[in-house]
Tab-separated table of C-alpha atoms in Angstrom:
chain	number	residue	atom	x	y	z
A	195	MET	CA	17.763	-14.370	2.843
A	196	ILE	CA	16.399	-12.155	5.655
A	197	VAL	CA	16.503	-8.990	3.535
A	198	THR	CA	14.697	-10.767	0.699
A	199	LEU	CA	12.049	-11.946	3.142
A	200	ILE	CA	11.610	-8.396	4.514
A	201	VAL	CA	11.096	-7.107	0.959
A	202	LEU	CA	8.635	-9.928	0.251
A	203	CYS	CA	6.736	-9.116	3.458
A	204	GLU	CA	6.469	-5.453	2.462
A	205	VAL	CA	5.292	-6.350	-1.033
A	206	GLY	CA	2.913	-8.894	0.492
A	207	PHE	CA	1.524	-6.241	2.840
A	208	TRP	CA	0.567	-3.988	-0.067
A	209	VAL	CA	-0.712	-6.886	-2.212
A	210	LEU	CA	-2.939	-8.135	0.630
A	211	LEU	CA	-4.092	-4.577	1.310
A	212	ALA	CA	-4.999	-4.023	-2.356
A	213	ALA	CA	-6.699	-7.424	-2.583
A	214	GLY	CA	-8.637	-6.904	0.626
A	215	LEU	CA	-9.847	-3.464	-0.395
A	216	ALA	CA	-10.684	-4.647	-3.928
A	217	LEU	CA	-12.776	-7.443	-2.471
A	218	ARG	CA	-14.414	-5.045	-0.037
A	219	TYR	CA	-15.275	-2.233	-2.456
A	220	VAL	CA	-15.060	-3.528	-6.031
A	221	ALA	CA	-16.382	-7.080	-5.589
A	222	ARG	CA	-18.748	-5.937	-2.788
A	223	LYS	CA	-17.601	-8.758	-0.497
A	224	PRO	CA	-16.745	-6.907	2.727
A	225	ARG	CA	-16.367	-10.029	4.880
A	226	LEU	CA	-14.004	-11.708	2.457
A	227	GLY	CA	-12.061	-8.447	2.133
A	228	ALA	CA	-11.777	-8.196	5.923
A	229	GLY	CA	-10.607	-11.812	6.024
A	230	VAL	CA	-7.847	-11.051	3.542
A	231	LEU	CA	-6.809	-7.975	5.551
A	232	LEU	CA	-6.658	-10.093	8.704
A	233	CYS	CA	-4.061	-12.323	7.001
A	234	GLU	CA	-1.510	-9.511	6.978
A	235	PRO	CA	-0.097	-10.218	10.477
A	236	LEU	CA	0.814	-13.713	9.263
A	237	LEU	CA	3.544	-12.119	7.155
A	238	GLU	CA	5.225	-10.762	10.275
A	239	VAL	CA	4.868	-14.100	12.062
A	240	VAL	CA	6.664	-15.807	9.162
A	241	LEU	CA	9.424	-13.155	9.261
A	242	LEU	CA	9.799	-13.552	13.032
A	243	VAL	CA	10.007	-17.360	12.823
A	244	VAL	CA	12.503	-17.326	9.947
A	245	THR	CA	14.677	-14.739	11.720
A	246	ALA	CA	14.659	-16.764	14.949
A	247	MET	CA	15.499	-19.951	13.023
A	248	ASP	CA	18.355	-18.176	11.252
A	249	LEU	CA	19.819	-17.109	14.599
A	250	LYS	CA	19.233	-20.558	16.113
A	251	ASN	CA	21.077	-22.184	13.223
A	252	GLY	CA	24.180	-20.213	14.139
A	253	ALA	CA	23.939	-17.102	11.981
A	254	GLU	CA	25.914	-14.212	13.423
A	255	PRO	CA	23.446	-11.464	14.419
A	256	ASP	CA	23.850	-8.480	12.116
A	257	TRP	CA	21.978	-5.489	10.704
A	258	LYS	CA	19.595	-7.761	8.745
A	259	HIS	CA	18.258	-9.373	11.913
A	260	GLY	CA	17.881	-5.935	13.457
A	261	LEU	CA	16.046	-4.672	10.384
A	262	ALA	CA	13.632	-7.608	10.634
A	263	ALA	CA	12.819	-6.674	14.251
A	264	VAL	CA	12.354	-3.022	13.280
A	265	TYR	CA	10.104	-3.964	10.352
A	266	ILE	CA	7.918	-6.109	12.619
A	267	GLY	CA	7.780	-3.349	15.242
A	268	PHE	CA	6.757	-0.739	12.712
A	269	THR	CA	4.074	-3.024	11.319
A	270	VAL	CA	2.707	-3.533	14.836
A	271	GLY	CA	2.745	0.198	15.634
A	272	LEU	CA	1.792	1.679	12.270
A	273	GLY	CA	0.174	-1.101	10.230
A	274	HIS	CA	-3.377	-0.630	11.490
A	275	SER	CA	-3.347	3.146	11.008
A	276	THR	CA	-1.899	2.707	7.509
A	277	ILE	CA	-4.674	0.292	6.606
A	278	ARG	CA	-7.304	2.682	8.023
A	279	TRP	CA	-5.784	5.604	6.085
A	280	VAL	CA	-5.794	3.728	2.762
A	281	ASP	CA	-9.242	2.249	3.439
A	282	ALA	CA	-10.799	5.692	3.975
A	283	ARG	CA	-9.378	6.954	0.697
A	284	VAL	CA	-10.410	3.881	-1.307
A	285	ALA	CA	-13.922	3.979	0.217
A	286	HIS	CA	-14.238	7.638	-0.784
A	287	ARG	CA	-12.811	7.204	-4.270
A	288	PHE	CA	-14.471	3.956	-5.323
A	289	ALA	CA	-17.425	3.315	-3.012
A	290	GLY	CA	-19.024	6.729	-2.504
A	291	GLY	CA	-17.812	6.977	1.072
A	292	PRO	CA	-17.351	10.264	2.873
A	293	PRO	CA	-14.195	12.273	2.230
A	294	PRO	CA	-11.357	11.256	4.524
A	295	VAL	CA	-11.082	13.339	7.663
A	296	LYS	CA	-8.061	15.616	7.525
A	297	PRO	CA	-5.996	16.080	10.652
A	298	PRO	CA	-6.483	19.384	12.455
A	299	LYS	CA	-4.028	22.125	11.523
A	300	TYR	CA	-4.104	24.430	14.519
A	301	GLY	CA	-4.192	24.702	18.284
A	302	MET	CA	-4.569	21.985	20.856
A	303	ALA	CA	-6.476	19.786	18.416
A	304	ARG	CA	-3.270	19.604	16.349
A	305	ALA	CA	-1.232	18.924	19.483
A	306	ALA	CA	-3.543	16.025	20.396
A	307	HIS	CA	-3.166	14.665	16.855
A	308	GLU	CA	0.625	14.847	17.171
A	309	TRP	CA	0.511	12.981	20.517
A	310	ARG	CA	-1.575	10.202	18.922
A	311	THR	CA	0.914	9.999	16.060
A	312	ALA	CA	3.827	9.933	18.513
A	313	ALA	CA	2.120	7.159	20.478
A	314	ARG	CA	1.932	4.985	17.350
A	315	TRP	CA	5.618	5.573	16.612
A	316	ILE	CA	6.532	4.870	20.236
A	317	VAL	CA	4.623	1.572	20.112
A	318	ALA	CA	6.451	0.725	16.876
A	319	ALA	CA	9.888	1.575	18.257
A	320	GLY	CA	9.151	-0.031	21.636
A	321	THR	CA	8.049	-3.263	19.969
A	322	ALA	CA	11.180	-3.258	17.832
A	323	MET	CA	13.347	-2.649	20.909
A	324	ALA	CA	11.668	-5.533	22.751
A	325	LEU	CA	12.225	-7.874	19.801
A	326	LEU	CA	15.835	-6.731	19.538
A	327	GLN	CA	16.344	-7.357	23.264
A	328	ALA	CA	14.803	-10.815	22.881
A	329	ALA	CA	17.231	-11.522	20.036
A	330	ILE	CA	20.156	-10.303	22.150
A	331	ARG	CA	19.163	-12.650	24.983
A	332	TYR	CA	18.484	-15.464	22.507
A	333	VAL	CA	21.994	-15.178	21.073
A	334	GLY	CA	23.486	-14.890	24.540
A	335	GLY	CA	27.021	-13.905	25.375
A	336	ASP	CA	28.502	-16.082	22.629
A	337	GLY	CA	27.656	-13.801	19.715
A	338	ASP	CA	28.405	-10.230	18.769
A	339	THR	CA	25.181	-8.344	19.368
A	340	GLY	CA	26.541	-4.865	18.643
A	341	SER	CA	24.477	-4.455	15.471
A	342	LEU	CA	21.280	-5.314	17.359
A	343	GLN	CA	22.153	-2.822	20.090
A	344	MET	CA	22.801	-0.202	17.383
A	345	TRP	CA	19.225	-0.703	16.145
A	346	GLN	CA	17.968	-0.229	19.698
A	347	GLN	CA	19.770	3.119	19.866
A	348	LYS	CA	18.145	4.164	16.578
A	349	MET	CA	14.736	3.293	18.014
A	350	LEU	CA	15.466	5.557	20.974
A	351	TRP	CA	16.103	8.348	18.466
A	352	VAL	CA	12.742	7.623	16.812
A	353	ILE	CA	11.015	7.885	20.185
A	354	GLY	CA	12.896	11.077	21.085
A	355	ILE	CA	12.140	12.815	17.796
A	356	ASN	CA	8.436	12.001	18.027
A	357	LEU	CA	8.275	13.228	21.611
A	358	ILE	CA	10.017	16.483	20.649
A	359	ILE	CA	7.495	17.052	17.839
A	360	ALA	CA	4.505	16.363	20.113
A	361	VAL	CA	5.879	18.546	22.916
A	362	GLY	CA	6.609	21.312	20.397
A	363	TYR	CA	3.003	21.366	19.185
A	364	THR	CA	1.807	21.347	22.795
A	365	VAL	CA	4.049	24.117	24.102
A	366	TRP	CA	3.929	26.230	20.931
A	367	PRO	CA	0.608	25.361	19.284
A	368	LYS	CA	0.312	26.453	15.695
A	369	GLN	CA	-2.147	29.347	15.503
A	370	GLU	CA	-4.667	29.870	12.751
A	371	PRO	CA	-3.643	32.773	10.486
A	372	ARG	CA	-5.355	36.048	11.429
A	373	ASP	CA	-6.838	36.559	7.950
A	374	ARG	CA	-8.646	33.209	8.286
A	375	VAL	CA	-9.928	33.898	11.812
A	376	GLY	CA	-11.992	36.929	10.678
A	377	ALA	CA	-13.204	35.195	7.488
A	378	GLY	CA	-15.328	32.697	9.438
A	379	ARG	CA	-17.596	35.411	10.912
C-alpha cells in the first residue's frame, strides 16, 4: 500500500503542477493556479500520516517506509526548485515570458551554482534522514529498523557525492575555452 501511495503522490505532484500552470498561463487565472500549486505539500502530509499509521498498526518497518521518508525529503528539498524550473519554461513557451536563465558554465559562477544545487540535495537528504530517525524512534527497540538505517546510509552518500561535486567545481573551476575567450572582444 505504501509503494502505491508513493506512486500516486508522484503522479499527483505532476498533475497538480500541470493543472496549476495551465490555470496560471492558459486560463489566465494566476491566483487560482497558485492555489492549486500550494496544494502539492498536502500530498506529502497524506503520505507521512499513512506511513506513520502503518507503522503504528504494527507493520514491520521495511524499505517501503524508508522510501516514503526519502520521497518526502526529496520533495521538501527539491520540490520548489522543480516547480520554479518548470514554471519558467511554461511561462516562456506559452505566455511570452523571458527565456529561462541557464546556469553558468564556467568559473566561480558555476561553482556557486553547484553549491546551491548541493544545498538543495543536502536539505532533501537531511530531511529524509530526520524522518527516518523519527521512524526508528517511533518503532522503538521492538522492531527491526535495519532497512530504515540502510536508507540513512544512502542519504549520507547523496550528501557526500553532492559535496564532492561542489568542492570539485570550487577547487578546479571549469575554464572557458580559449577560442571563446578571444571571440568576445
